[in-house]
PDB file of N, CA and C in Angstrom:
ATOM      1  N   UNK A  93      23.275 -16.961  18.874  1.00 62.00           N
ATOM      2  CA  UNK A  93      22.471 -16.305  17.862  1.00 62.00           C
ATOM      3  C   UNK A  93      21.280 -15.672  18.568  1.00 62.00           C
ATOM      4  N   UNK A  94      20.912 -14.491  18.145  1.00 75.00           N
ATOM      5  CA  UNK A  94      19.801 -13.759  18.758  1.00 75.00           C
ATOM      6  C   UNK A  94      18.429 -14.332  18.382  1.00 75.00           C
ATOM      7  N   UNK A  95      17.411 -13.785  19.004  1.00 84.00           N
ATOM      8  CA  UNK A  95      16.047 -14.214  18.771  1.00 84.00           C
ATOM      9  C   UNK A  95      15.616 -13.897  17.357  1.00 84.00           C
ATOM     10  N   UNK A  96      15.010 -14.812  16.668  1.00 85.00           N
ATOM     11  CA  UNK A  96      14.510 -14.603  15.316  1.00 85.00           C
ATOM     12  C   UNK A  96      13.258 -13.733  15.336  1.00 85.00           C
ATOM     13  N   UNK A  97      12.335 -13.966  16.303  1.00 87.00           N
ATOM     14  CA  UNK A  97      11.065 -13.287  16.312  1.00 87.00           C
ATOM     15  C   UNK A  97      10.556 -13.205  17.757  1.00 87.00           C
ATOM     16  N   UNK A  98      10.103 -12.026  18.165  1.00 90.00           N
ATOM     17  CA  UNK A  98       9.619 -11.834  19.543  1.00 90.00           C
ATOM     18  C   UNK A  98       8.410 -10.904  19.483  1.00 90.00           C
ATOM     19  N   UNK A  99       7.250 -11.365  19.919  1.00 92.00           N
ATOM     20  CA  UNK A  99       6.062 -10.532  19.945  1.00 92.00           C
ATOM     21  C   UNK A  99       5.283 -10.776  21.245  1.00 92.00           C
ATOM     22  N   UNK A 100       4.774  -9.705  21.834  1.00 94.00           N
ATOM     23  CA  UNK A 100       4.011  -9.784  23.073  1.00 94.00           C
ATOM     24  C   UNK A 100       2.760  -8.957  22.905  1.00 94.00           C
ATOM     25  N   UNK A 101       1.597  -9.607  22.884  1.00 92.00           N
ATOM     26  CA  UNK A 101       0.323  -8.914  22.787  1.00 92.00           C
ATOM     27  C   UNK A 101      -0.080  -8.592  21.365  1.00 92.00           C
ATOM     28  N   UNK A 102      -1.231  -7.951  21.249  1.00 91.00           N
ATOM     29  CA  UNK A 102      -1.740  -7.538  19.957  1.00 91.00           C
ATOM     30  C   UNK A 102      -2.788  -8.491  19.392  1.00 91.00           C
ATOM     31  N   UNK A 103      -3.483  -7.990  18.370  1.00 91.00           N
ATOM     32  CA  UNK A 103      -4.542  -8.788  17.753  1.00 91.00           C
ATOM     33  C   UNK A 103      -4.514  -8.731  16.225  1.00 91.00           C
ATOM     34  N   UNK A 104      -3.590  -8.018  15.644  1.00 89.00           N
ATOM     35  CA  UNK A 104      -3.522  -7.944  14.179  1.00 89.00           C
ATOM     36  C   UNK A 104      -2.807  -9.129  13.579  1.00 89.00           C
ATOM     37  N   UNK A 105      -3.077  -9.383  12.308  1.00 92.00           N
ATOM     38  CA  UNK A 105      -2.424 -10.468  11.573  1.00 92.00           C
ATOM     39  C   UNK A 105      -0.968 -10.094  11.313  1.00 92.00           C
ATOM     40  N   UNK A 106      -0.048 -11.050  11.532  1.00 90.00           N
ATOM     41  CA  UNK A 106       1.379 -10.840  11.270  1.00 90.00           C
ATOM     42  C   UNK A 106       1.831 -11.939  10.328  1.00 90.00           C
ATOM     43  N   UNK A 107       2.484 -11.545   9.224  1.00 88.00           N
ATOM     44  CA  UNK A 107       3.049 -12.526   8.287  1.00 88.00           C
ATOM     45  C   UNK A 107       4.554 -12.287   8.219  1.00 88.00           C
ATOM     46  N   UNK A 108       5.313 -13.357   8.448  1.00 86.00           N
ATOM     47  CA  UNK A 108       6.769 -13.286   8.419  1.00 86.00           C
ATOM     48  C   UNK A 108       7.288 -14.103   7.253  1.00 86.00           C
ATOM     49  N   UNK A 109       8.056 -13.443   6.366  1.00 82.00           N
ATOM     50  CA  UNK A 109       8.530 -14.103   5.151  1.00 82.00           C
ATOM     51  C   UNK A 109       9.919 -13.563   4.805  1.00 82.00           C
ATOM     52  N   UNK A 110      10.793 -14.424   4.347  1.00 77.00           N
ATOM     53  CA  UNK A 110      12.079 -13.955   3.860  1.00 77.00           C
ATOM     54  C   UNK A 110      11.926 -13.253   2.528  1.00 77.00           C
ATOM     55  N   UNK A 111      10.953 -13.655   1.735  1.00 64.00           N
ATOM     56  CA  UNK A 111      10.704 -13.015   0.485  1.00 64.00           C
ATOM     57  C   UNK A 111      11.316 -13.722  -0.703  1.00 64.00           C
ATOM     58  N   UNK A 112      11.092 -13.176  -1.870  1.00 55.00           N
ATOM     59  CA  UNK A 112      11.608 -13.761  -3.101  1.00 55.00           C
ATOM     60  C   UNK A 112      13.061 -13.316  -3.316  1.00 55.00           C
ATOM     61  N   UNK A 113      13.905 -14.246  -3.670  1.00 53.00           N
ATOM     62  CA  UNK A 113      15.314 -13.944  -3.921  1.00 53.00           C
ATOM     63  C   UNK A 113      15.485 -13.215  -5.252  1.00 53.00           C
ATOM     64  N   UNK A 114      16.550 -12.418  -5.423  1.00 55.00           N
ATOM     65  CA  UNK A 114      16.726 -11.623  -6.629  1.00 55.00           C
ATOM     66  C   UNK A 114      16.726 -12.436  -7.934  1.00 55.00           C
ATOM     67  N   UNK A 115      17.134 -13.687  -7.886  1.00 54.00           N
ATOM     68  CA  UNK A 115      17.179 -14.511  -9.117  1.00 54.00           C
ATOM     69  C   UNK A 115      15.867 -15.228  -9.382  1.00 54.00           C
ATOM     70  N   UNK A 116      14.784 -14.794  -8.728  1.00 54.00           N
ATOM     71  CA  UNK A 116      13.452 -15.370  -8.859  1.00 54.00           C
ATOM     72  C   UNK A 116      13.377 -16.811  -8.361  1.00 54.00           C
ATOM     73  N   UNK A 117      14.326 -17.226  -7.573  1.00 54.00           N
ATOM     74  CA  UNK A 117      14.254 -18.554  -6.965  1.00 54.00           C
ATOM     75  C   UNK A 117      13.184 -18.567  -5.891  1.00 54.00           C
ATOM     76  N   UNK A 118      12.916 -19.733  -5.364  1.00 59.00           N
ATOM     77  CA  UNK A 118      11.921 -19.877  -4.291  1.00 59.00           C
ATOM     78  C   UNK A 118      12.384 -19.130  -3.048  1.00 59.00           C
ATOM     79  N   UNK A 119      11.454 -18.745  -2.186  1.00 61.00           N
ATOM     80  CA  UNK A 119      11.825 -18.098  -0.945  1.00 61.00           C
ATOM     81  C   UNK A 119      12.786 -18.958  -0.133  1.00 61.00           C
ATOM     82  N   UNK A 120      13.577 -18.322   0.700  1.00 67.00           N
ATOM     83  CA  UNK A 120      14.600 -19.009   1.476  1.00 67.00           C
ATOM     84  C   UNK A 120      14.154 -19.432   2.846  1.00 67.00           C
ATOM     85  N   UNK A 121      15.119 -19.743   3.682  1.00 76.00           N
ATOM     86  CA  UNK A 121      14.869 -20.210   5.050  1.00 76.00           C
ATOM     87  C   UNK A 121      15.124 -19.075   6.025  1.00 76.00           C
ATOM     88  N   UNK A 122      14.222 -18.899   6.972  1.00 77.00           N
ATOM     89  CA  UNK A 122      14.408 -17.958   8.063  1.00 77.00           C
ATOM     90  C   UNK A 122      15.198 -18.683   9.148  1.00 77.00           C
ATOM     91  N   UNK A 123      16.359 -18.155   9.546  1.00 79.00           N
ATOM     92  CA  UNK A 123      17.237 -18.821  10.510  1.00 79.00           C
ATOM     93  C   UNK A 123      17.445 -17.892  11.702  1.00 79.00           C
ATOM     94  N   UNK A 124      17.266 -18.413  12.894  1.00 81.00           N
ATOM     95  CA  UNK A 124      17.495 -17.597  14.065  1.00 81.00           C
ATOM     96  C   UNK A 124      17.559 -18.442  15.337  1.00 81.00           C
ATOM     97  N   UNK A 125      17.662 -17.747  16.469  1.00 82.00           N
ATOM     98  CA  UNK A 125      17.906 -18.406  17.732  1.00 82.00           C
ATOM     99  C   UNK A 125      16.711 -18.590  18.630  1.00 82.00           C
ATOM    100  N   UNK A 126      15.517 -18.479  18.144  1.00 86.00           N
ATOM    101  CA  UNK A 126      14.331 -18.727  18.966  1.00 86.00           C
ATOM    102  C   UNK A 126      13.164 -17.850  18.548  1.00 86.00           C
ATOM    103  N   UNK A 127      11.959 -18.299  18.895  1.00 90.00           N
ATOM    104  CA  UNK A 127      10.734 -17.564  18.614  1.00 90.00           C
ATOM    105  C   UNK A 127       9.937 -17.491  19.897  1.00 90.00           C
ATOM    106  N   UNK A 128       9.533 -16.278  20.292  1.00 92.00           N
ATOM    107  CA  UNK A 128       8.723 -16.069  21.487  1.00 92.00           C
ATOM    108  C   UNK A 128       7.433 -15.347  21.078  1.00 92.00           C
ATOM    109  N   UNK A 129       6.296 -15.979  21.338  1.00 92.00           N
ATOM    110  CA  UNK A 129       5.001 -15.379  21.028  1.00 92.00           C
ATOM    111  C   UNK A 129       4.158 -15.474  22.298  1.00 92.00           C
ATOM    112  N   UNK A 130       3.713 -14.309  22.797  1.00 93.00           N
ATOM    113  CA  UNK A 130       2.988 -14.283  24.071  1.00 93.00           C
ATOM    114  C   UNK A 130       1.768 -13.347  23.999  1.00 93.00           C
ATOM    115  N   UNK A 131       0.727 -13.741  24.688  1.00 94.00           N
ATOM    116  CA  UNK A 131      -0.453 -12.894  24.944  1.00 94.00           C
ATOM    117  C   UNK A 131      -1.152 -12.352  23.722  1.00 94.00           C
ATOM    118  N   UNK A 132      -1.182 -13.120  22.628  1.00 92.00           N
ATOM    119  CA  UNK A 132      -1.917 -12.699  21.434  1.00 92.00           C
ATOM    120  C   UNK A 132      -3.423 -12.924  21.652  1.00 92.00           C
ATOM    121  N   UNK A 133      -4.248 -11.976  21.254  1.00 91.00           N
ATOM    122  CA  UNK A 133      -5.692 -12.090  21.442  1.00 91.00           C
ATOM    123  C   UNK A 133      -6.469 -12.181  20.148  1.00 91.00           C
ATOM    124  N   UNK A 134      -5.800 -12.313  19.044  1.00 91.00           N
ATOM    125  CA  UNK A 134      -6.460 -12.458  17.758  1.00 91.00           C
ATOM    126  C   UNK A 134      -5.470 -12.262  16.627  1.00 91.00           C
ATOM    127  N   UNK A 135      -5.867 -12.653  15.441  1.00 91.00           N
ATOM    128  CA  UNK A 135      -5.000 -12.497  14.294  1.00 91.00           C
ATOM    129  C   UNK A 135      -3.917 -13.553  14.302  1.00 91.00           C
ATOM    130  N   UNK A 136      -3.728 -14.208  13.172  1.00 91.00           N
ATOM    131  CA  UNK A 136      -2.736 -15.273  13.081  1.00 91.00           C
ATOM    132  C   UNK A 136      -1.332 -14.699  12.921  1.00 91.00           C
ATOM    133  N   UNK A 137      -0.337 -15.402  13.465  1.00 92.00           N
ATOM    134  CA  UNK A 137       1.068 -15.171  13.170  1.00 92.00           C
ATOM    135  C   UNK A 137       1.470 -16.307  12.218  1.00 92.00           C
ATOM    136  N   UNK A 138       1.848 -15.960  10.990  1.00 92.00           N
ATOM    137  CA  UNK A 138       2.112 -16.963   9.975  1.00 92.00           C
ATOM    138  C   UNK A 138       3.529 -16.807   9.425  1.00 92.00           C
ATOM    139  N   UNK A 139       4.295 -17.873   9.505  1.00 89.00           N
ATOM    140  CA  UNK A 139       5.626 -17.938   8.895  1.00 89.00           C
ATOM    141  C   UNK A 139       5.461 -18.643   7.554  1.00 89.00           C
ATOM    142  N   UNK A 140       5.697 -17.943   6.442  1.00 86.00           N
ATOM    143  CA  UNK A 140       5.418 -18.516   5.129  1.00 86.00           C
ATOM    144  C   UNK A 140       6.563 -19.362   4.584  1.00 86.00           C
ATOM    145  N   UNK A 141       7.779 -19.166   5.086  1.00 84.00           N
ATOM    146  CA  UNK A 141       8.945 -19.907   4.613  1.00 84.00           C
ATOM    147  C   UNK A 141       9.369 -20.921   5.665  1.00 84.00           C
ATOM    148  N   UNK A 142      10.287 -21.804   5.302  1.00 85.00           N
ATOM    149  CA  UNK A 142      10.906 -22.726   6.264  1.00 85.00           C
ATOM    150  C   UNK A 142      11.526 -21.938   7.404  1.00 85.00           C
ATOM    151  N   UNK A 143      11.306 -22.364   8.639  1.00 86.00           N
ATOM    152  CA  UNK A 143      11.888 -21.733   9.802  1.00 86.00           C
ATOM    153  C   UNK A 143      12.859 -22.730  10.435  1.00 86.00           C
ATOM    154  N   UNK A 144      14.109 -22.304  10.630  1.00 85.00           N
ATOM    155  CA  UNK A 144      15.120 -23.156  11.291  1.00 85.00           C
ATOM    156  C   UNK A 144      15.598 -22.450  12.545  1.00 85.00           C
ATOM    157  N   UNK A 145      15.396 -23.058  13.713  1.00 86.00           N
ATOM    158  CA  UNK A 145      15.837 -22.521  14.977  1.00 86.00           C
ATOM    159  C   UNK A 145      17.121 -23.241  15.355  1.00 86.00           C
ATOM    160  N   UNK A 146      18.200 -22.482  15.551  1.00 82.00           N
ATOM    161  CA  UNK A 146      19.508 -23.086  15.807  1.00 82.00           C
ATOM    162  C   UNK A 146      20.088 -22.624  17.119  1.00 82.00           C
ATOM    163  N   UNK A 147      19.282 -22.620  18.148  1.00 75.00           N
ATOM    164  CA  UNK A 147      19.758 -22.192  19.462  1.00 75.00           C
ATOM    165  C   UNK A 147      18.641 -21.513  20.199  1.00 75.00           C
ATOM    166  N   UNK A 148      18.984 -20.880  21.286  1.00 76.00           N
ATOM    167  CA  UNK A 148      17.959 -20.203  22.062  1.00 76.00           C
ATOM    168  C   UNK A 148      17.031 -21.191  22.717  1.00 76.00           C
ATOM    169  N   UNK A 149      15.783 -20.793  22.892  1.00 78.00           N
ATOM    170  CA  UNK A 149      14.817 -21.632  23.596  1.00 78.00           C
ATOM    171  C   UNK A 149      13.822 -22.324  22.660  1.00 78.00           C
ATOM    172  N   UNK A 150      14.140 -22.456  21.393  1.00 87.00           N
ATOM    173  CA  UNK A 150      13.211 -23.094  20.464  1.00 87.00           C
ATOM    174  C   UNK A 150      12.053 -22.185  20.194  1.00 87.00           C
ATOM    175  N   UNK A 151      10.825 -22.693  20.353  1.00 90.00           N
ATOM    176  CA  UNK A 151       9.604 -21.902  20.137  1.00 90.00           C
ATOM    177  C   UNK A 151       8.814 -21.875  21.433  1.00 90.00           C
ATOM    178  N   UNK A 152       8.504 -20.670  21.903  1.00 90.00           N
ATOM    179  CA  UNK A 152       7.712 -20.494  23.114  1.00 90.00           C
ATOM    180  C   UNK A 152       6.422 -19.766  22.757  1.00 90.00           C
ATOM    181  N   UNK A 153       5.272 -20.382  23.049  1.00 90.00           N
ATOM    182  CA  UNK A 153       3.975 -19.772  22.810  1.00 90.00           C
ATOM    183  C   UNK A 153       3.231 -19.814  24.154  1.00 90.00           C
ATOM    184  N   UNK A 154       2.835 -18.632  24.669  1.00 92.00           N
ATOM    185  CA  UNK A 154       2.215 -18.599  25.978  1.00 92.00           C
ATOM    186  C   UNK A 154       1.123 -17.531  26.060  1.00 92.00           C
ATOM    187  N   UNK A 155       0.191 -17.731  27.000  1.00 90.00           N
ATOM    188  CA  UNK A 155      -0.869 -16.756  27.217  1.00 90.00           C
ATOM    189  C   UNK A 155      -1.780 -16.621  25.997  1.00 90.00           C
ATOM    190  N   UNK A 156      -2.530 -15.573  25.961  1.00 87.00           N
ATOM    191  CA  UNK A 156      -3.382 -15.287  24.793  1.00 87.00           C
ATOM    192  C   UNK A 156      -4.667 -16.098  24.771  1.00 87.00           C
ATOM    193  N   UNK A 157      -5.351 -16.022  23.635  1.00 86.00           N
ATOM    194  CA  UNK A 157      -6.613 -16.717  23.449  1.00 86.00           C
ATOM    195  C   UNK A 157      -6.526 -17.618  22.225  1.00 86.00           C
ATOM    196  N   UNK A 158      -7.551 -18.448  22.057  1.00 80.00           N
ATOM    197  CA  UNK A 158      -7.565 -19.384  20.926  1.00 80.00           C
ATOM    198  C   UNK A 158      -7.632 -18.669  19.583  1.00 80.00           C
ATOM    199  N   UNK A 159      -8.032 -17.408  19.576  1.00 81.00           N
ATOM    200  CA  UNK A 159      -8.085 -16.632  18.321  1.00 81.00           C
ATOM    201  C   UNK A 159      -6.700 -16.246  17.814  1.00 81.00           C
ATOM    202  N   UNK A 160      -5.684 -16.395  18.658  1.00 83.00           N
ATOM    203  CA  UNK A 160      -4.306 -16.023  18.262  1.00 83.00           C
ATOM    204  C   UNK A 160      -3.553 -17.224  17.729  1.00 83.00           C
ATOM    205  N   UNK A 161      -3.842 -17.656  16.511  1.00 88.00           N
ATOM    206  CA  UNK A 161      -3.231 -18.837  15.916  1.00 88.00           C
ATOM    207  C   UNK A 161      -1.782 -18.564  15.488  1.00 88.00           C
ATOM    208  N   UNK A 162      -0.965 -19.629  15.454  1.00 91.00           N
ATOM    209  CA  UNK A 162       0.408 -19.565  14.962  1.00 91.00           C
ATOM    210  C   UNK A 162       0.557 -20.644  13.891  1.00 91.00           C
ATOM    211  N   UNK A 163       1.020 -20.261  12.721  1.00 92.00           N
ATOM    212  CA  UNK A 163       1.150 -21.212  11.592  1.00 92.00           C
ATOM    213  C   UNK A 163       2.588 -21.224  11.057  1.00 92.00           C
ATOM    214  N   UNK A 164       3.128 -22.431  10.859  1.00 92.00           N
ATOM    215  CA  UNK A 164       4.452 -22.601  10.237  1.00 92.00           C
ATOM    216  C   UNK A 164       4.204 -23.261   8.878  1.00 92.00           C
ATOM    217  N   UNK A 165       3.825 -22.483   7.886  1.00 91.00           N
ATOM    218  CA  UNK A 165       3.414 -23.031   6.580  1.00 91.00           C
ATOM    219  C   UNK A 165       4.575 -23.636   5.801  1.00 91.00           C
ATOM    220  N   UNK A 166       5.792 -23.174   6.017  1.00 87.00           N
ATOM    221  CA  UNK A 166       6.940 -23.698   5.283  1.00 87.00           C
ATOM    222  C   UNK A 166       7.681 -24.802   6.011  1.00 87.00           C
ATOM    223  N   UNK A 167       7.245 -25.137   7.221  1.00 89.00           N
ATOM    224  CA  UNK A 167       7.903 -26.165   8.021  1.00 89.00           C
ATOM    225  C   UNK A 167       8.720 -25.543   9.136  1.00 89.00           C
ATOM    226  N   UNK A 168       9.050 -26.356  10.124  1.00 89.00           N
ATOM    227  CA  UNK A 168       9.778 -25.905  11.320  1.00 89.00           C
ATOM    228  C   UNK A 168      10.822 -26.955  11.679  1.00 89.00           C
ATOM    229  N   UNK A 169      12.075 -26.527  11.829  1.00 89.00           N
ATOM    230  CA  UNK A 169      13.183 -27.402  12.220  1.00 89.00           C
ATOM    231  C   UNK A 169      13.863 -26.774  13.421  1.00 89.00           C
ATOM    232  N   UNK A 170      13.920 -27.496  14.550  1.00 87.00           N
ATOM    233  CA  UNK A 170      14.496 -26.939  15.767  1.00 87.00           C
ATOM    234  C   UNK A 170      15.696 -27.772  16.196  1.00 87.00           C
ATOM    235  N   UNK A 171      16.840 -27.116  16.366  1.00 83.00           N
ATOM    236  CA  UNK A 171      18.050 -27.729  16.889  1.00 83.00           C
ATOM    237  C   UNK A 171      18.568 -26.824  17.987  1.00 83.00           C
ATOM    238  N   UNK A 172      18.434 -27.216  19.269  1.00 67.00           N
ATOM    239  CA  UNK A 172      18.903 -26.355  20.365  1.00 67.00           C
ATOM    240  C   UNK A 172      19.929 -27.060  21.191  1.00 67.00           C
TER     241      UNK A 172
END
């Protein structure tokens, strides 16, 4: 399975969400093969839904500054 999310650099806020389903049910689960976040200098990266990593390298966060926060508001489940 390919990478779910890959970002290198930047300082703007990023929000990742699967969104509302057509039947007005609760948002779903984001499923992918890994998350790579590198060299962020500001602005939070926020995943609003459940994130399930089913392969790849799990979650890699490297470089950057303390202003570049990463939030998993819906929870994080990693199986690699």
